[in-house]
mmCIF file of C-alpha atoms and ligand atoms in Angstrom:
data_model
loop_
_atom_site.group_PDB
_atom_site.id
_atom_site.type_symbol
_atom_site.label_atom_id
_atom_site.label_comp_id
_atom_site.label_asym_id
_atom_site.label_seq_id
_atom_site.Cartn_x
_atom_site.Cartn_y
_atom_site.Cartn_z
ATOM 1 C CA UNK A 242 -18.516 -29.420 -33.213
ATOM 2 C CA UNK A 243 -21.690 -30.861 -31.689
ATOM 3 C CA UNK A 244 -24.680 -30.500 -34.010
ATOM 4 C CA UNK A 245 -27.225 -31.919 -31.542
ATOM 5 C CA UNK A 246 -27.441 -33.847 -28.285
ATOM 6 C CA UNK A 247 -30.012 -36.181 -29.863
ATOM 7 C CA UNK A 248 -29.177 -39.658 -31.144
ATOM 8 C CA UNK A 249 -31.514 -42.015 -33.028
ATOM 9 C CA UNK A 250 -29.848 -45.121 -31.542
ATOM 10 C CA UNK A 251 -29.407 -46.356 -27.983
ATOM 11 C CA UNK A 252 -26.267 -48.472 -28.021
ATOM 12 C CA UNK A 253 -25.854 -50.259 -24.715
ATOM 13 C CA UNK A 254 -22.408 -48.878 -23.855
ATOM 14 C CA UNK A 255 -23.529 -45.299 -24.437
ATOM 15 C CA UNK A 256 -27.240 -45.005 -23.705
ATOM 16 C CA UNK A 257 -28.188 -42.649 -26.536
ATOM 17 C CA UNK A 258 -29.125 -38.969 -26.499
ATOM 18 C CA UNK A 259 -27.819 -36.408 -24.029
ATOM 19 C CA UNK A 260 -30.441 -34.667 -21.904
ATOM 20 C CA UNK A 261 -31.361 -31.420 -23.721
ATOM 21 C CA UNK A 262 -30.316 -29.346 -20.704
ATOM 22 C CA UNK A 263 -26.802 -30.860 -20.920
ATOM 23 C CA UNK A 264 -26.302 -30.771 -24.705
ATOM 24 C CA UNK A 265 -29.213 -28.900 -26.350
ATOM 25 C CA UNK A 266 -30.714 -30.779 -29.289
ATOM 26 C CA UNK A 267 -30.895 -27.561 -31.334
ATOM 27 C CA UNK A 268 -27.722 -25.448 -31.623
ATOM 28 C CA UNK A 269 -27.865 -21.974 -30.102
ATOM 29 C CA UNK A 270 -24.547 -20.899 -31.586
ATOM 30 C CA UNK A 271 -24.102 -17.683 -33.539
ATOM 31 C CA UNK A 272 -22.602 -18.790 -36.881
ATOM 32 C CA UNK A 273 -20.619 -15.565 -37.328
ATOM 33 C CA UNK A 274 -18.955 -15.966 -33.923
ATOM 34 C CA UNK A 275 -18.347 -19.638 -34.626
ATOM 35 C CA UNK A 276 -16.758 -18.717 -37.961
ATOM 36 C CA UNK A 277 -14.487 -16.202 -36.278
ATOM 37 C CA UNK A 278 -13.302 -18.626 -33.631
ATOM 38 C CA UNK A 279 -12.727 -21.529 -36.042
ATOM 39 C CA UNK A 280 -10.973 -19.381 -38.644
ATOM 40 C CA UNK A 281 -8.632 -17.953 -35.992
ATOM 41 C CA UNK A 282 -6.967 -21.396 -36.034
ATOM 42 C CA UNK A 283 -4.212 -21.601 -38.680
ATOM 43 C CA UNK A 284 -5.248 -25.180 -39.567
ATOM 44 C CA UNK A 285 -8.879 -25.665 -38.566
ATOM 45 C CA UNK A 286 -10.047 -29.274 -38.654
ATOM 46 C CA UNK A 287 -13.788 -29.454 -38.022
ATOM 47 C CA UNK A 288 -15.386 -32.775 -37.138
ATOM 48 C CA UNK A 289 -19.154 -32.925 -36.593
ATOM 49 C CA UNK A 290 -20.216 -34.834 -33.517
ATOM 50 C CA UNK A 291 -23.329 -35.498 -31.410
ATOM 51 C CA UNK A 292 -25.604 -37.189 -30.291
ATOM 52 C CA UNK A 293 -25.855 -38.252 -33.881
ATOM 53 C CA UNK A 294 -24.480 -35.351 -35.933
ATOM 54 C CA UNK A 295 -26.392 -36.307 -39.098
ATOM 55 C CA UNK A 296 -29.694 -35.926 -37.225
ATOM 56 C CA UNK A 297 -29.130 -32.196 -37.794
ATOM 57 C CA UNK A 298 -27.945 -31.918 -41.410
ATOM 58 C CA UNK A 299 -29.132 -28.306 -41.695
ATOM 59 C CA UNK A 300 -26.625 -27.170 -39.112
ATOM 60 C CA UNK A 301 -23.799 -29.059 -40.853
ATOM 61 C CA UNK A 302 -24.781 -27.387 -44.145
ATOM 62 C CA UNK A 303 -24.893 -23.994 -42.499
ATOM 63 C CA UNK A 304 -21.427 -24.397 -40.930
ATOM 64 C CA UNK A 305 -19.911 -25.814 -44.131
ATOM 65 C CA UNK A 306 -21.533 -23.020 -46.104
ATOM 66 C CA UNK A 307 -20.171 -20.222 -43.926
ATOM 67 C CA UNK A 308 -16.913 -21.349 -42.367
ATOM 68 C CA UNK A 309 -13.555 -21.994 -44.034
ATOM 69 C CA UNK A 310 -11.865 -25.101 -42.658
ATOM 70 C CA UNK A 311 -8.784 -27.025 -43.791
ATOM 71 C CA UNK A 312 -10.453 -30.363 -43.213
ATOM 72 C CA UNK A 313 -14.010 -31.559 -42.581
ATOM 73 C CA UNK A 314 -15.160 -34.737 -40.896
ATOM 74 C CA UNK A 315 -18.128 -36.481 -39.312
ATOM 75 C CA UNK A 316 -18.230 -39.022 -36.491
ATOM 76 C CA UNK A 317 -21.483 -40.835 -37.141
ATOM 77 C CA UNK A 318 -23.341 -44.010 -36.226
ATOM 78 C CA UNK A 319 -23.705 -44.443 -39.991
ATOM 79 C CA UNK A 320 -27.480 -44.887 -40.122
ATOM 80 C CA UNK A 321 -28.652 -41.415 -41.274
ATOM 81 C CA UNK A 322 -26.073 -40.856 -43.984
ATOM 82 C CA UNK A 323 -28.616 -39.948 -46.687
ATOM 83 C CA UNK A 324 -29.859 -36.913 -44.740
ATOM 84 C CA UNK A 325 -26.800 -34.920 -45.798
ATOM 85 C CA UNK A 326 -26.867 -34.055 -49.516
ATOM 86 C CA UNK A 327 -24.222 -35.591 -51.763
ATOM 87 C CA UNK A 328 -22.564 -32.287 -52.630
ATOM 88 C CA UNK A 329 -21.754 -31.807 -48.928
ATOM 89 C CA UNK A 330 -20.540 -35.373 -48.523
ATOM 90 C CA UNK A 331 -18.112 -34.857 -51.418
ATOM 91 C CA UNK A 332 -16.458 -32.078 -49.419
ATOM 92 C CA UNK A 333 -16.044 -34.299 -46.358
ATOM 93 C CA UNK A 334 -12.445 -35.447 -45.949
ATOM 94 C CA UNK A 335 -13.061 -38.126 -43.341
ATOM 95 C CA UNK A 336 -16.139 -39.993 -42.150
ATOM 96 C CA UNK A 337 -15.831 -42.109 -39.014
ATOM 97 C CA UNK A 338 -18.547 -44.765 -38.955
ATOM 98 C CA UNK A 339 -19.364 -46.689 -35.787
ATOM 99 C CA UNK A 340 -19.194 -50.424 -36.391
ATOM 100 C CA UNK A 341 -17.833 -52.931 -33.904
ATOM 101 C CA UNK A 342 -16.642 -55.684 -36.259
ATOM 102 C CA UNK A 343 -18.703 -58.702 -37.325
ATOM 103 C CA UNK A 344 -22.485 -58.412 -37.773
ATOM 104 C CA UNK A 345 -23.455 -60.306 -34.609
ATOM 105 C CA UNK A 346 -21.086 -58.284 -32.422
ATOM 106 C CA UNK A 347 -22.220 -54.933 -33.855
ATOM 107 C CA UNK A 348 -25.945 -55.699 -33.721
ATOM 108 C CA UNK A 349 -25.797 -57.131 -30.201
ATOM 109 C CA UNK A 350 -24.733 -53.766 -28.779
ATOM 110 C CA UNK A 351 -26.030 -51.257 -31.337
ATOM 111 C CA UNK A 352 -29.350 -52.823 -32.353
ATOM 112 C CA UNK A 353 -30.658 -55.285 -34.943
ATOM 113 C CA UNK A 354 -29.918 -54.352 -38.519
ATOM 114 C CA UNK A 355 -27.361 -51.666 -37.661
ATOM 115 C CA UNK A 356 -24.412 -53.561 -39.180
ATOM 116 C CA UNK A 357 -26.152 -53.968 -42.555
ATOM 117 C CA UNK A 358 -27.172 -50.310 -42.630
ATOM 118 C CA UNK A 359 -23.673 -49.086 -41.828
ATOM 119 C CA UNK A 360 -22.019 -51.345 -44.417
ATOM 120 C CA UNK A 361 -24.536 -50.258 -47.065
ATOM 121 C CA UNK A 362 -23.972 -46.595 -46.239
ATOM 122 C CA UNK A 363 -20.195 -47.062 -46.199
ATOM 123 C CA UNK A 364 -20.440 -48.424 -49.767
ATOM 124 C CA UNK A 365 -22.580 -45.447 -50.766
ATOM 125 C CA UNK A 366 -20.061 -42.981 -49.292
ATOM 126 C CA UNK A 367 -17.191 -44.732 -51.094
ATOM 127 C CA UNK A 368 -19.154 -44.642 -54.361
ATOM 128 C CA UNK A 369 -19.905 -40.934 -54.188
ATOM 129 C CA UNK A 370 -16.273 -40.156 -53.445
ATOM 130 C CA UNK A 371 -15.944 -39.376 -49.720
ATOM 131 C CA UNK A 372 -12.183 -39.206 -49.384
ATOM 132 C CA UNK A 373 -11.597 -41.431 -46.378
ATOM 133 C CA UNK A 374 -13.661 -43.805 -44.224
ATOM 134 C CA UNK A 375 -12.642 -44.916 -40.744
ATOM 135 C CA UNK A 376 -14.295 -47.794 -38.919
ATOM 136 C CA UNK A 377 -14.729 -46.682 -35.328
ATOM 137 C CA UNK A 378 -15.239 -49.685 -33.109
ATOM 138 C CA UNK A 379 -16.255 -50.102 -29.502
ATOM 139 C CA UNK A 380 -14.605 -53.195 -28.062
ATOM 140 C CA UNK A 381 -16.370 -55.177 -25.335
ATOM 141 C CA UNK A 382 -15.924 -58.584 -23.686
ATOM 142 C CA UNK A 383 -17.764 -60.052 -26.702
ATOM 143 C CA UNK A 384 -15.117 -58.790 -29.121
ATOM 144 C CA UNK A 385 -12.286 -60.886 -30.476
ATOM 145 C CA UNK A 386 -10.079 -57.975 -31.505
ATOM 146 C CA UNK A 387 -8.236 -59.919 -34.207
ATOM 147 C CA UNK A 388 -11.451 -61.274 -35.722
ATOM 148 C CA UNK A 389 -13.280 -57.930 -35.597
ATOM 149 C CA UNK A 390 -10.449 -55.886 -37.102
ATOM 150 C CA UNK A 391 -9.594 -58.383 -39.847
ATOM 151 C CA UNK A 392 -13.285 -58.692 -40.679
ATOM 152 C CA UNK A 393 -13.550 -54.915 -41.158
ATOM 153 C CA UNK A 394 -10.355 -54.865 -43.232
ATOM 154 C CA UNK A 395 -11.758 -57.657 -45.418
ATOM 155 C CA UNK A 396 -14.779 -55.514 -46.358
ATOM 156 C CA UNK A 397 -12.439 -53.304 -48.391
ATOM 157 C CA UNK A 398 -14.437 -50.204 -47.424
ATOM 158 C CA UNK A 399 -12.456 -48.683 -44.598
ATOM 159 C CA UNK A 400 -9.171 -46.857 -45.072
ATOM 160 C CA UNK A 401 -8.373 -46.952 -41.363
ATOM 161 C CA UNK A 402 -9.562 -48.884 -38.332
ATOM 162 C CA UNK A 403 -9.761 -47.559 -34.809
ATOM 163 C CA UNK A 404 -11.271 -48.818 -31.575
ATOM 164 C CA UNK A 405 -12.018 -47.824 -28.016
ATOM 165 C CA UNK A 406 -12.323 -50.203 -25.099
ATOM 166 C CA UNK A 407 -15.613 -50.253 -23.250
ATOM 167 C CA UNK A 408 -13.931 -49.517 -19.942
ATOM 168 C CA UNK A 409 -14.207 -46.901 -17.218
ATOM 169 C CA UNK A 410 -17.576 -45.479 -18.256
ATOM 170 C CA UNK A 411 -19.939 -48.459 -18.056
ATOM 171 C CA UNK A 412 -20.466 -50.892 -15.143
ATOM 172 C CA UNK A 413 -17.205 -52.518 -14.082
ATOM 173 C CA UNK A 414 -16.559 -55.910 -15.690
ATOM 174 C CA UNK A 415 -13.701 -58.396 -15.543
ATOM 175 C CA UNK A 416 -11.586 -56.707 -18.197
ATOM 176 C CA UNK A 417 -8.344 -58.188 -16.853
ATOM 177 C CA UNK A 418 -9.287 -61.843 -17.408
ATOM 178 C CA UNK A 419 -10.643 -61.020 -20.878
ATOM 179 C CA UNK A 420 -7.557 -58.990 -21.783
ATOM 180 C CA UNK A 421 -5.059 -61.744 -20.954
ATOM 181 C CA UNK A 422 -7.197 -64.471 -22.522
ATOM 182 C CA UNK A 423 -8.370 -62.708 -25.664
ATOM 183 C CA UNK A 424 -7.467 -59.056 -26.192
ATOM 184 C CA UNK A 425 -3.694 -59.012 -25.698
ATOM 185 C CA UNK A 426 -3.084 -62.228 -27.722
ATOM 186 C CA UNK A 427 -5.263 -60.618 -30.422
ATOM 187 C CA UNK A 428 -3.162 -57.436 -30.283
ATOM 188 C CA UNK A 429 -0.067 -59.586 -30.808
ATOM 189 C CA UNK A 430 -1.619 -61.228 -33.880
ATOM 190 C CA UNK A 431 -2.660 -57.849 -35.280
ATOM 191 C CA UNK A 432 0.806 -56.420 -34.656
ATOM 192 C CA UNK A 433 2.339 -59.383 -36.501
ATOM 193 C CA UNK A 434 -0.090 -58.817 -39.373
ATOM 194 C CA UNK A 435 0.869 -55.124 -39.427
ATOM 195 C CA UNK A 436 4.558 -56.113 -39.640
ATOM 196 C CA UNK A 437 3.943 -58.725 -42.359
ATOM 197 C CA UNK A 438 2.187 -56.116 -44.488
ATOM 198 C CA UNK A 439 4.908 -53.597 -43.735
ATOM 199 C CA UNK A 440 7.530 -56.020 -45.034
ATOM 200 C CA UNK A 441 5.603 -55.929 -48.346
ATOM 201 C CA UNK A 442 5.777 -52.134 -48.265
ATOM 202 C CA UNK A 443 2.134 -51.739 -47.269
ATOM 203 C CA UNK A 444 0.956 -49.630 -44.307
ATOM 204 C CA UNK A 445 -2.048 -51.220 -42.623
ATOM 205 C CA UNK A 446 -3.783 -48.257 -41.055
ATOM 206 C CA UNK A 447 -4.711 -49.820 -37.745
ATOM 207 C CA UNK A 448 -4.631 -46.616 -35.727
ATOM 208 C CA UNK A 449 -3.809 -48.063 -32.266
ATOM 209 C CA UNK A 450 -0.671 -49.587 -33.860
ATOM 210 C CA UNK A 451 0.277 -46.919 -36.407
ATOM 211 C CA UNK A 452 -0.260 -44.062 -33.930
ATOM 212 C CA UNK A 453 2.168 -45.600 -31.450
ATOM 213 C CA UNK A 454 4.822 -46.264 -34.106
ATOM 214 C CA UNK A 455 4.374 -42.675 -35.293
ATOM 215 C CA UNK A 456 5.066 -41.357 -31.790
ATOM 216 C CA UNK A 457 8.300 -43.359 -31.783
ATOM 217 C CA UNK A 458 9.606 -41.760 -34.982
ATOM 218 C CA UNK A 459 7.951 -38.335 -34.791
ATOM 219 C CA UNK A 460 6.674 -35.999 -32.066
ATOM 220 C CA UNK A 461 5.677 -37.594 -28.766
ATOM 221 C CA UNK A 462 2.133 -37.001 -27.496
ATOM 222 C CA UNK A 463 2.090 -34.009 -25.159
ATOM 223 C CA UNK A 464 -1.162 -35.147 -23.598
ATOM 224 C CA UNK A 465 -3.960 -37.513 -24.622
ATOM 225 C CA UNK A 466 -3.292 -38.366 -28.281
ATOM 226 C CA UNK A 467 -6.787 -37.095 -29.139
ATOM 227 C CA UNK A 468 -5.428 -33.650 -28.280
ATOM 228 C CA UNK A 469 -8.085 -33.072 -25.585
ATOM 229 C CA UNK A 470 -7.782 -29.553 -24.264
ATOM 230 C CA UNK A 471 -4.329 -28.746 -25.674
ATOM 231 C CA UNK A 472 -4.661 -29.372 -29.405
ATOM 232 C CA UNK A 473 -8.350 -30.070 -29.881
ATOM 233 C CA UNK A 474 -11.518 -28.793 -28.265
ATOM 234 C CA UNK A 475 -15.216 -29.586 -28.504
ATOM 235 C CA UNK A 476 -17.886 -26.946 -29.070
ATOM 236 C CA UNK A 477 -21.245 -27.736 -27.519
ATOM 237 C CA UNK A 478 -24.543 -26.704 -29.099
ATOM 238 C CA UNK A 479 -24.904 -24.008 -26.413
ATOM 239 C CA UNK A 480 -21.551 -22.535 -27.486
ATOM 240 C CA UNK A 481 -19.514 -23.748 -24.487
ATOM 241 C CA UNK A 482 -16.007 -24.848 -25.446
ATOM 242 C CA UNK A 483 -14.800 -27.912 -23.586
ATOM 243 C CA UNK A 484 -11.602 -29.982 -23.513
ATOM 244 C CA UNK A 485 -13.224 -33.304 -24.431
ATOM 245 C CA UNK A 486 -16.562 -34.109 -26.103
ATOM 246 C CA UNK A 487 -17.424 -36.689 -23.442
ATOM 247 C CA UNK A 488 -16.926 -34.209 -20.590
ATOM 248 C CA UNK A 489 -20.175 -32.342 -21.218
ATOM 249 C CA UNK A 490 -21.062 -31.973 -17.525
ATOM 250 C CA UNK A 491 -17.638 -31.527 -15.936
ATOM 251 C CA UNK A 492 -16.490 -28.123 -14.697
ATOM 252 C CA UNK A 493 -12.792 -28.934 -15.152
ATOM 253 C CA UNK A 494 -13.354 -29.375 -18.888
ATOM 254 C CA UNK A 495 -14.760 -25.887 -19.568
ATOM 255 C CA UNK A 496 -12.270 -23.778 -21.518
ATOM 256 C CA UNK A 497 -14.498 -20.887 -22.603
ATOM 257 C CA UNK A 498 -17.263 -20.225 -25.107
ATOM 258 C CA UNK A 499 -17.820 -19.213 -28.708
ATOM 259 C CA UNK A 500 -18.768 -15.642 -27.805
ATOM 260 C CA UNK A 501 -15.847 -14.807 -25.499
ATOM 261 C CA UNK A 502 -13.084 -17.147 -26.644
ATOM 262 C CA UNK A 503 -11.212 -19.882 -24.792
ATOM 263 C CA UNK A 504 -7.888 -20.881 -23.246
ATOM 264 C CA UNK A 505 -6.237 -24.233 -23.790
ATOM 265 C CA UNK A 506 -5.203 -26.388 -20.818
ATOM 266 C CA UNK A 507 -1.743 -25.580 -19.538
ATOM 267 C CA UNK A 508 -1.142 -29.078 -18.217
ATOM 268 C CA UNK A 509 -2.971 -31.740 -20.234
ATOM 269 C CA UNK A 510 -1.622 -34.640 -18.117
ATOM 270 C CA UNK A 511 -3.349 -34.631 -14.721
ATOM 271 C CA UNK A 512 -1.844 -37.818 -13.271
ATOM 272 C CA UNK A 513 1.699 -37.546 -11.895
ATOM 273 C CA UNK A 514 2.324 -41.230 -12.549
ATOM 274 C CA UNK A 515 2.043 -40.533 -16.261
ATOM 275 C CA UNK A 516 4.640 -37.770 -16.077
ATOM 276 C CA UNK A 517 7.178 -40.296 -14.773
ATOM 277 C CA UNK A 518 6.091 -43.161 -17.004
ATOM 278 C CA UNK A 519 8.414 -44.769 -19.556
ATOM 279 C CA UNK A 520 5.496 -44.962 -22.025
ATOM 280 C CA UNK A 521 4.506 -41.302 -21.804
ATOM 281 C CA UNK A 522 5.684 -40.330 -25.291
ATOM 282 C CA UNK A 523 3.517 -43.073 -26.849
ATOM 283 C CA UNK A 524 0.529 -42.814 -24.573
ATOM 284 C CA UNK A 525 0.220 -39.180 -23.469
ATOM 285 C CA UNK A 526 -1.552 -40.336 -20.298
ATOM 286 C CA UNK A 527 -4.201 -42.201 -22.362
ATOM 287 C CA UNK A 528 -7.649 -40.613 -22.043
ATOM 288 C CA UNK A 529 -7.813 -37.267 -20.208
ATOM 289 C CA UNK A 530 -11.437 -37.847 -19.273
ATOM 290 C CA UNK A 531 -10.739 -41.286 -17.772
ATOM 291 C CA UNK A 532 -7.781 -40.016 -15.834
ATOM 292 C CA UNK A 533 -9.805 -37.103 -14.404
ATOM 293 C CA UNK A 534 -12.960 -39.063 -13.617
ATOM 294 C CA UNK A 535 -11.723 -42.583 -12.741
ATOM 295 C CA UNK A 536 -15.236 -44.097 -12.663
ATOM 296 C CA UNK A 537 -13.772 -47.491 -11.809
ATOM 297 C CA UNK A 538 -11.682 -45.998 -8.981
ATOM 298 C CA UNK A 539 -7.911 -46.338 -8.523
ATOM 299 C CA UNK A 540 -8.088 -50.115 -8.707
ATOM 300 C CA UNK A 541 -9.974 -50.059 -12.004
ATOM 301 C CA UNK A 542 -7.635 -47.397 -13.365
ATOM 302 C CA UNK A 543 -4.607 -49.553 -12.478
ATOM 303 C CA UNK A 544 -6.079 -52.615 -14.176
ATOM 304 C CA UNK A 545 -6.722 -50.678 -17.388
ATOM 305 C CA UNK A 546 -3.262 -49.186 -17.137
ATOM 306 C CA UNK A 547 -1.623 -52.606 -16.804
ATOM 307 C CA UNK A 548 -3.443 -53.760 -19.969
ATOM 308 C CA UNK A 549 -2.510 -50.524 -21.708
ATOM 309 C CA UNK A 550 1.179 -50.930 -20.919
ATOM 310 C CA UNK A 551 1.166 -54.532 -22.099
ATOM 311 C CA UNK A 552 -0.447 -53.481 -25.402
ATOM 312 C CA UNK A 553 2.196 -50.762 -25.828
ATOM 313 C CA UNK A 554 5.004 -53.269 -25.117
ATOM 314 C CA UNK A 555 3.634 -55.648 -27.756
ATOM 315 C CA UNK A 556 3.426 -52.906 -30.394
ATOM 316 C CA UNK A 557 6.852 -51.471 -29.580
ATOM 317 C CA UNK A 558 8.486 -54.910 -29.835
ATOM 318 C CA UNK A 559 8.394 -54.611 -33.632
ATOM 319 C CA UNK A 560 10.514 -51.433 -33.718
ATOM 320 C CA UNK A 561 13.778 -53.379 -34.426
ATOM 321 C CA UNK A 562 12.083 -55.085 -37.405
ATOM 322 C CA UNK A 563 10.787 -51.738 -38.639
ATOM 323 C CA UNK A 564 14.329 -50.361 -38.386
ATOM 324 C CA UNK A 565 15.519 -53.114 -40.744
ATOM 325 C CA UNK A 566 12.740 -52.345 -43.239
ATOM 326 C CA UNK A 567 13.656 -48.667 -43.134
ATOM 327 C CA UNK A 568 17.331 -49.443 -43.712
ATOM 328 C CA UNK A 569 16.478 -51.710 -46.649
ATOM 329 C CA UNK A 570 14.223 -49.005 -48.101
ATOM 330 C CA UNK A 571 11.109 -51.223 -48.063
ATOM 331 C CA UNK A 572 9.238 -48.383 -46.342
ATOM 332 C CA UNK A 573 9.944 -44.704 -45.828
ATOM 333 C CA UNK A 574 9.872 -43.100 -42.400
ATOM 334 C CA UNK A 575 7.248 -40.563 -43.472
ATOM 335 C CA UNK A 576 4.855 -43.447 -44.284
ATOM 336 C CA UNK A 577 4.695 -44.091 -40.551
ATOM 337 C CA UNK A 578 3.489 -40.598 -39.639
ATOM 338 C CA UNK A 579 0.052 -40.329 -38.140
ATOM 339 C CA UNK A 580 -1.620 -37.316 -36.524
ATOM 340 C CA UNK A 581 -4.802 -38.372 -34.666
ATOM 341 C CA UNK A 582 -6.079 -34.800 -34.408
ATOM 342 C CA UNK A 583 -6.539 -34.731 -38.198
ATOM 343 C CA UNK A 584 -9.089 -37.554 -37.794
ATOM 344 C CA UNK A 585 -10.426 -37.052 -34.247
ATOM 345 C CA UNK A 586 -9.162 -40.455 -33.136
ATOM 346 C CA UNK A 587 -7.514 -41.329 -29.820
ATOM 347 C CA UNK A 588 -4.755 -43.800 -30.828
ATOM 348 C CA UNK A 589 -4.696 -45.404 -27.367
ATOM 349 C CA UNK A 590 -7.846 -47.538 -26.962
HETATM 350 S S1 SF4 B 130 0.913 -46.064 -19.681
HETATM 351 FE FE1 SF4 B 130 -0.385 -45.479 -17.941
HETATM 352 S S2 SF4 B 130 0.945 -44.427 -16.487
HETATM 353 FE FE2 SF4 B 130 1.977 -44.493 -18.496
HETATM 354 S S3 SF4 B 130 1.461 -42.549 -19.502
HETATM 355 FE FE3 SF4 B 130 -0.041 -44.080 -20.168
HETATM 356 S S4 SF4 B 130 -1.771 -43.894 -18.739
HETATM 357 FE FE4 SF4 B 130 -0.002 -42.860 -17.808
HETATM 358 S S1 SF4 B 131 -9.820 -40.103 -25.498
HETATM 359 FE FE1 SF4 B 131 -10.711 -39.367 -23.579
HETATM 360 S S2 SF4 B 131 -10.066 -37.237 -23.434
HETATM 361 FE FE2 SF4 B 131 -9.841 -37.848 -25.586
HETATM 362 S S3 SF4 B 131 -11.768 -37.293 -26.578
HETATM 363 FE FE3 SF4 B 131 -11.945 -39.439 -25.931
HETATM 364 S S4 SF4 B 131 -12.928 -39.330 -23.924
HETATM 365 FE FE4 SF4 B 131 -12.109 -37.279 -24.355
#
């Protein structure tokens, strides 16, 4: 649920607020109709989104005060946390805070002082009893994925770590060279760390690893793991219901509106290559938005896809070791279950 199109930051891979004619900064949604549509879902998970969702705490309070949901969450840049009163925060099941890893990496792209603010607010949220915190990273050519993820784990604040690659929506950059030199070796180190911890019976909740392992042992992804358009939808501040919260301008993404209802996508995998792909059950076609829009063209899409497949191969290589741990009883199969739509994460970076 969008609460506003406004954002108080201007991170360089995003650009900040939406234009008010695209995502209005003040919601024009009838709460009663919103309540009806959300409560018609047998397991409604509501995640507040923006812009910066906490820039409109009144709307969050009004929705939480009127609507019954099974699970509440916020995807926030982590700087305006105090605007929502504590008694509302205590009802929040999951808060996803944007932080890219080490201080210098986060502040370079999000602005000076952002890292310190987010870490301070993460501590505050932990102290007042928010059930779960997820670090939500954007990964650029400046990121060393192993360093950034292990740094965030070392803070002891985040229950889960997730990231997205800064590809296909900003200017094209040489992602292939970076991936083979830095990213994919880092993924291998993280996967080894995940396995080491697993052999001690501990599940390291690195979502791009855990979510793939989960799809091996449990249901495959029927489309983008985020559920875009088939299991999850986004509600704009003007009441339009769309398949993906990034697709605020795209006709193909419109599924309906709060007043009249909506229909889910019949086919959530637009690219035929994905339907024939050996990785489909783990990947679900990656990001629906990227595969519809292809900002970097076919060539760019293929480069990202090559990196994606290599990452999946690296993660899946540990399945035989996991089998042994399961047989020995070091871990239980259900410990490996992860449903990204409970958290509004994407699994596949
Ligand atoms: S790995 Fe590539 S081709 Fe295969 S399902 Fe994912 S996005 Fe589609
Ligand atoms: S992964 Fe892609 S389709 Fe899913 S929510 Fe993000 S941008 Fe939209």
